[in-house]
Every structure is written in structure tokens, then in C-alpha cells.
Amino acid sequence: MIENSLINTSLRNWKEQNKRLLTILESLTDEQFEREISFGKNTGKYLLGHLAAINHNIIVLFGLGKNPQPDLNTIFLLNPDKAIAHNYTVTNVKEILGASIQSLDEKLKVLTEADWLDRHTNISVEEFQMQPHRNKINVLINRTLHLAYHLGQLSLLK
Amino acid sequence: MIENSLINTSLRNWKEQNKRLLTILESLTDEQFEREISFGKNTGKYLLGHLAAINHNIIVLFGLGKNPQPDLNTIFLLNPDKAIAHNYTVTNVKEILGASIQSLDEKLKVLTEADWLDRHTNISVEEFQMQPHRNKINVLINRTLHLAYHLGQLSLLK
């Protein structure tokens, strides 16, 4: 019953939410991404950078390589919108996000079923014995929900 | 490996997202829910009614009973915000949504693993043979993502 397995279902949902994100990336103008999703809240640009930073961190969390742009964490994850001066334009951030989705897609292909059910790099062997659900597939599911949460916000820019 | 099964993981995530929704329900005032999540977009009140309508529809989709309030579909699902005149206050809608979460929680308990992997009432036996992933657990996963999407919007009312 391949279609119903946790790993296949979760990967299918991850890809589906990213497809929706790519549709938003293609259908909105740079000017629309400059706007706040609601008065006084994050800009679309910040959210795109935020999602790119999250994707880069998944690479590290899954032991698949180094973070290619750790400065994104400082600008778009650890600090609120507009707090850190930077030179990224909306065009830059869109490109980085699109590339991060594609790169992650490639990297995830090497993971076996055993890898997916094994711990991520941010939990110790001892902790994992106590909390065996804290594996890579669980991270991907949480990141998928996180993406859906921000898709709900990005959709307001239309 | 109970913790990693598709059904247990999906139910855990469904409950976790609903816990976040209940926290929002408790922490915002009625006046906050009257507001639009962003200028010209849905009100918080509409989204609460929308989520209640979705929960009621799950009961029917899973063959667990009748829809207790089908009028919610007309007001909060099939038509946009402010299109249909109605008498529901924010207090009403909050109560209905809270009760729908609790009621669904109870009803879902009767489903066996075989039930979860079986088709929902909106797909025929023939279609299900062609698309075996269109089962109840897949619906619950999609509704969880749908909930996360709207949580991202409701969080803007804070």
C-alpha cells in the first residue's frame, strides 16, 4: 500500500504545497511582494526570505550539506521584518527561494525510508530514544504545515 | 513503530493545529474577530464560521452522521464573506466552532485503521480503485493543511 505510507504521503503534500508557492511566486509582481500582508505585519518579501531560510536549514537538519546562505537566518528568521539592513531585492529573494525548493527536491531524493524514520541532526541519540517520532519525516510534515500557514498569508497580497 | 504510522502522525498533527486554533479563540476578543484579516479580505468571524462548516462536512464525508448545521455551508463556505445576511454573532460562531472540534474529536475515535484507509463518501468504489490514496486519512491531512493556512491568517488579528 505504497500510496498510503507516511513517507510517500508526506512527500506528496510537501511537493503540493511548494507547487502552490511557486504559482504565487510566478503570479504576483515584485511590487506586490513589497507590500505588507496586513497593515503593520510582515511584507511578502520577508516571508519569501523566511521560507528560503527554512529550506536552507532543512539541508543542515537532515545532514545533507552546509547552509548555502546562513545570512538569511539573521535577516529573515532570527529577526523581525525591517530589523536588519540588507541588499536583497524582491527579485533576489524570489530567485533564492525558487532555487532552494529545487535544490532541496534533489537532495531529498537520496534519503532512504530508514533515513526518513531516523533522527535529525538537532536531537541526540538519547533524546531520540525517548521521543522516536522526532525523525526527519516529522520535520518535513511540520515544515509543510509551516508553509501552508504562510501561504495563507501570501495569498492576501493578490 | 506506532509513533511513525501515517494515521497516528496525522491525528497528532490535526489535534496540534486545533489546539492552536483554540488558543486563538480564547485569546482574541469578539471585536478582534469582527475585523478583516487584511484590508478588503475576509473577517475573522467569516473564517471561524468557515472552519466550523468544514468540520461539519467532515462528519458527512466520513459517514459519521448528518451535518448538524448545513446553513453554515451557504453562509461561510459556498459564498464569500458579507454576501449572505445572517444572525450569527461572533460569540455564536466561536461556540459553534469550539463545539465542532470537540464533537469531531469524539466521532473520529470510532474509526479503525481500516476505516481511515478506506474511501470517504464523496468518491465511488470505481474511482477509489484508480486513486487509492483518496481515503479518509488523506482528507484529514488536507483539512489540517487547510486549517494551518487559515491559522496564518487568523494570527494577523492579534
Short mmCIF file of N, CA and C in Angstrom, two decimals, chain B residues 42-129:
data_model
loop_
_atom_site.label_atom_id
_atom_site.label_comp_id
_atom_site.label_asym_id
_atom_site.label_seq_id
_atom_site.Cartn_x
_atom_site.Cartn_y
_atom_site.Cartn_z
N ASN B 42 -11.32 38.64 4.05
CA ASN B 42 -12.26 38.01 4.97
C ASN B 42 -12.12 38.53 6.41
N THR B 43 -13.24 38.59 7.12
CA THR B 43 -13.18 38.89 8.55
C THR B 43 -12.79 37.62 9.32
N GLY B 44 -12.29 37.83 10.53
CA GLY B 44 -12.01 36.69 11.40
C GLY B 44 -13.27 35.87 11.63
N LYS B 45 -14.39 36.56 11.80
CA LYS B 45 -15.68 35.89 12.03
C LYS B 45 -16.02 34.94 10.89
N TYR B 46 -15.84 35.39 9.66
CA TYR B 46 -16.11 34.54 8.50
C TYR B 46 -15.23 33.30 8.54
N LEU B 47 -13.93 33.49 8.86
CA LEU B 47 -13.01 32.35 8.88
C LEU B 47 -13.40 31.33 9.95
N LEU B 48 -13.87 31.82 11.11
CA LEU B 48 -14.30 30.90 12.17
C LEU B 48 -15.51 30.09 11.69
N GLY B 49 -16.47 30.77 11.06
CA GLY B 49 -17.64 30.07 10.52
C GLY B 49 -17.24 29.08 9.43
N HIS B 50 -16.28 29.50 8.61
CA HIS B 50 -15.76 28.67 7.53
C HIS B 50 -15.16 27.37 8.08
N LEU B 51 -14.35 27.49 9.12
CA LEU B 51 -13.71 26.31 9.72
C LEU B 51 -14.74 25.40 10.39
N ALA B 52 -15.78 26.00 10.98
CA ALA B 52 -16.86 25.19 11.59
C ALA B 52 -17.60 24.43 10.49
N ALA B 53 -17.88 25.10 9.38
CA ALA B 53 -18.58 24.44 8.25
C ALA B 53 -17.76 23.26 7.74
N ILE B 54 -16.45 23.47 7.62
CA ILE B 54 -15.55 22.40 7.16
C ILE B 54 -15.60 21.20 8.12
N ASN B 55 -15.57 21.48 9.42
CA ASN B 55 -15.63 20.39 10.42
C ASN B 55 -16.93 19.61 10.29
N HIS B 56 -18.05 20.35 10.13
CA HIS B 56 -19.35 19.68 9.99
C HIS B 56 -19.37 18.80 8.74
N ASN B 57 -18.74 19.28 7.67
CA ASN B 57 -18.72 18.49 6.43
C ASN B 57 -17.89 17.22 6.56
N ILE B 58 -16.87 17.26 7.43
CA ILE B 58 -16.06 16.05 7.63
C ILE B 58 -16.92 14.91 8.19
N ILE B 59 -17.85 15.26 9.09
CA ILE B 59 -18.76 14.24 9.66
C ILE B 59 -19.46 13.47 8.54
N VAL B 60 -19.98 14.23 7.57
CA VAL B 60 -20.70 13.62 6.45
C VAL B 60 -19.74 12.83 5.55
N LEU B 61 -18.60 13.44 5.27
CA LEU B 61 -17.60 12.84 4.36
C LEU B 61 -17.08 11.51 4.91
N PHE B 62 -17.06 11.39 6.23
CA PHE B 62 -16.56 10.15 6.86
C PHE B 62 -17.68 9.18 7.22
N GLY B 63 -18.91 9.52 6.82
CA GLY B 63 -20.04 8.63 7.10
C GLY B 63 -20.35 8.51 8.58
N LEU B 64 -20.10 9.59 9.33
CA LEU B 64 -20.27 9.53 10.79
C LEU B 64 -21.54 10.22 11.28
N GLY B 65 -22.38 10.65 10.35
CA GLY B 65 -23.62 11.31 10.75
C GLY B 65 -24.02 12.39 9.78
N LYS B 66 -25.09 13.10 10.15
CA LYS B 66 -25.58 14.20 9.32
C LYS B 66 -24.87 15.50 9.68
N ASN B 67 -24.88 16.43 8.77
CA ASN B 67 -24.36 17.77 9.03
C ASN B 67 -25.32 18.48 10.00
N PRO B 68 -24.85 18.85 11.21
CA PRO B 68 -25.77 19.44 12.20
C PRO B 68 -26.25 20.85 11.82
N GLN B 69 -25.52 21.56 10.99
CA GLN B 69 -25.91 22.93 10.60
C GLN B 69 -25.54 23.23 9.16
N PRO B 70 -26.27 22.64 8.20
CA PRO B 70 -25.90 22.84 6.78
C PRO B 70 -26.00 24.29 6.32
N ASP B 71 -26.71 25.13 7.07
CA ASP B 71 -26.78 26.56 6.67
C ASP B 71 -25.42 27.24 6.74
N LEU B 72 -24.50 26.68 7.56
CA LEU B 72 -23.15 27.27 7.63
C LEU B 72 -22.45 27.18 6.27
N ASN B 73 -22.74 26.11 5.51
CA ASN B 73 -22.13 25.97 4.19
C ASN B 73 -22.50 27.15 3.29
N THR B 74 -23.78 27.51 3.31
CA THR B 74 -24.25 28.60 2.47
C THR B 74 -23.61 29.93 2.87
N ILE B 75 -23.52 30.15 4.18
CA ILE B 75 -23.04 31.45 4.67
C ILE B 75 -21.52 31.55 4.63
N PHE B 76 -20.82 30.47 5.03
CA PHE B 76 -19.38 30.58 5.28
C PHE B 76 -18.48 29.75 4.35
N LEU B 77 -19.10 29.06 3.38
CA LEU B 77 -18.26 28.20 2.53
C LEU B 77 -18.55 28.41 1.05
N LEU B 78 -19.84 28.36 0.69
CA LEU B 78 -20.20 28.44 -0.74
C LEU B 78 -20.28 29.89 -1.22
N ASN B 79 -20.36 30.83 -0.30
CA ASN B 79 -20.44 32.24 -0.67
C ASN B 79 -19.36 33.04 0.06
N PRO B 80 -18.91 34.15 -0.54
CA PRO B 80 -17.88 34.96 0.12
C PRO B 80 -18.42 35.69 1.34
N ASP B 81 -17.52 36.21 2.12
CA ASP B 81 -17.85 36.99 3.32
C ASP B 81 -18.79 38.15 2.95
N LYS B 82 -19.74 38.38 3.81
CA LYS B 82 -20.70 39.51 3.70
C LYS B 82 -21.73 39.35 2.58
N ALA B 83 -21.72 38.20 1.88
CA ALA B 83 -22.64 38.02 0.75
C ALA B 83 -24.03 37.59 1.23
N ILE B 84 -24.09 36.82 2.31
CA ILE B 84 -25.36 36.27 2.79
C ILE B 84 -25.70 36.89 4.15
N ALA B 85 -26.90 37.45 4.25
CA ALA B 85 -27.34 38.02 5.52
C ALA B 85 -27.63 36.88 6.51
N HIS B 86 -27.18 37.05 7.75
CA HIS B 86 -27.43 36.03 8.78
C HIS B 86 -27.37 36.67 10.16
N ASN B 87 -27.81 35.90 11.15
CA ASN B 87 -27.88 36.45 12.51
C ASN B 87 -26.79 35.94 13.45
N TYR B 88 -25.85 35.19 12.94
CA TYR B 88 -24.79 34.66 13.82
C TYR B 88 -23.88 35.79 14.30
N THR B 89 -23.69 35.85 15.62
CA THR B 89 -22.73 36.80 16.19
C THR B 89 -21.37 36.12 16.29
N VAL B 90 -20.33 36.88 16.59
CA VAL B 90 -19.01 36.27 16.80
C VAL B 90 -19.09 35.26 17.94
N THR B 91 -19.78 35.61 19.01
CA THR B 91 -19.93 34.68 20.14
C THR B 91 -20.54 33.36 19.69
N ASN B 92 -21.61 33.45 18.87
CA ASN B 92 -22.24 32.23 18.34
C ASN B 92 -21.23 31.38 17.57
N VAL B 93 -20.54 32.06 16.65
CA VAL B 93 -19.64 31.33 15.73
C VAL B 93 -18.48 30.68 16.50
N LYS B 94 -17.97 31.41 17.51
CA LYS B 94 -16.90 30.84 18.34
C LYS B 94 -17.39 29.58 19.05
N GLU B 95 -18.61 29.65 19.60
CA GLU B 95 -19.17 28.49 20.31
C GLU B 95 -19.38 27.32 19.37
N ILE B 96 -19.91 27.61 18.19
CA ILE B 96 -20.17 26.54 17.20
C ILE B 96 -18.86 25.88 16.78
N LEU B 97 -17.84 26.70 16.55
CA LEU B 97 -16.55 26.15 16.13
C LEU B 97 -15.93 25.30 17.24
N GLY B 98 -15.92 25.83 18.45
CA GLY B 98 -15.37 25.07 19.59
C GLY B 98 -16.09 23.74 19.75
N ALA B 99 -17.42 23.77 19.66
CA ALA B 99 -18.22 22.54 19.81
C ALA B 99 -17.94 21.57 18.67
N SER B 100 -17.73 22.11 17.46
CA SER B 100 -17.49 21.23 16.30
C SER B 100 -16.17 20.49 16.42
N ILE B 101 -15.17 21.15 17.01
CA ILE B 101 -13.87 20.50 17.21
C ILE B 101 -14.02 19.34 18.20
N GLN B 102 -14.72 19.62 19.29
CA GLN B 102 -14.91 18.62 20.35
C GLN B 102 -15.75 17.44 19.84
N SER B 103 -16.82 17.75 19.13
CA SER B 103 -17.72 16.72 18.62
C SER B 103 -16.98 15.83 17.61
N LEU B 104 -16.20 16.45 16.73
CA LEU B 104 -15.46 15.68 15.72
C LEU B 104 -14.42 14.78 16.40
N ASP B 105 -13.76 15.32 17.39
CA ASP B 105 -12.78 14.55 18.18
C ASP B 105 -13.40 13.26 18.70
N GLU B 106 -14.61 13.37 19.23
CA GLU B 106 -15.32 12.21 19.76
C GLU B 106 -15.66 11.23 18.65
N LYS B 107 -16.21 11.77 17.55
CA LYS B 107 -16.67 10.91 16.46
C LYS B 107 -15.52 10.16 15.79
N LEU B 108 -14.36 10.82 15.68
CA LEU B 108 -13.22 10.20 14.99
C LEU B 108 -12.69 8.99 15.75
N LYS B 109 -12.97 8.95 17.06
CA LYS B 109 -12.47 7.85 17.89
C LYS B 109 -12.98 6.48 17.45
N VAL B 110 -14.15 6.44 16.79
CA VAL B 110 -14.72 5.14 16.40
C VAL B 110 -14.04 4.56 15.16
N LEU B 111 -13.29 5.39 14.43
CA LEU B 111 -12.69 4.91 13.17
C LEU B 111 -11.52 3.96 13.44
N THR B 112 -11.56 2.81 12.79
CA THR B 112 -10.46 1.84 12.89
C THR B 112 -9.40 2.19 11.84
N GLU B 113 -8.26 1.51 11.91
CA GLU B 113 -7.22 1.74 10.91
C GLU B 113 -7.76 1.45 9.51
N ALA B 114 -8.54 0.39 9.40
CA ALA B 114 -9.13 0.03 8.09
C ALA B 114 -10.06 1.14 7.60
N ASP B 115 -10.84 1.71 8.52
CA ASP B 115 -11.74 2.83 8.15
C ASP B 115 -10.94 4.01 7.59
N TRP B 116 -9.87 4.36 8.28
CA TRP B 116 -9.06 5.52 7.88
C TRP B 116 -8.49 5.34 6.47
N LEU B 117 -8.14 4.07 6.16
CA LEU B 117 -7.53 3.82 4.85
C LEU B 117 -8.57 3.54 3.76
N ASP B 118 -9.84 3.53 4.18
CA ASP B 118 -10.92 3.28 3.21
C ASP B 118 -11.40 4.62 2.63
N ARG B 119 -12.14 4.53 1.55
CA ARG B 119 -12.62 5.72 0.83
C ARG B 119 -13.56 6.57 1.70
N HIS B 120 -13.66 7.84 1.37
CA HIS B 120 -14.66 8.70 2.00
C HIS B 120 -15.93 8.66 1.17
N THR B 121 -17.01 9.30 1.64
CA THR B 121 -18.32 9.13 0.98
C THR B 121 -18.44 9.89 -0.33
N ASN B 122 -17.44 10.69 -0.66
CA ASN B 122 -17.53 11.52 -1.87
C ASN B 122 -16.75 10.93 -3.05
N ILE B 123 -16.35 9.67 -2.92
CA ILE B 123 -15.65 9.02 -4.03
C ILE B 123 -16.27 7.63 -4.22
N SER B 124 -16.47 7.23 -5.46
CA SER B 124 -17.13 5.94 -5.75
C SER B 124 -16.13 4.80 -5.60
N VAL B 125 -16.66 3.58 -5.52
CA VAL B 125 -15.82 2.39 -5.42
C VAL B 125 -14.86 2.33 -6.61
N GLU B 126 -15.38 2.65 -7.80
CA GLU B 126 -14.58 2.57 -9.03
C GLU B 126 -13.45 3.61 -9.01
N GLU B 127 -13.79 4.85 -8.65
CA GLU B 127 -12.77 5.91 -8.60
C GLU B 127 -11.69 5.56 -7.57
N PHE B 128 -12.13 4.98 -6.45
CA PHE B 128 -11.19 4.67 -5.37
C PHE B 128 -10.20 3.58 -5.79
N GLN B 129 -10.65 2.68 -6.66
CA GLN B 129 -9.73 1.65 -7.17
C GLN B 129 -8.60 2.28 -7.99
#
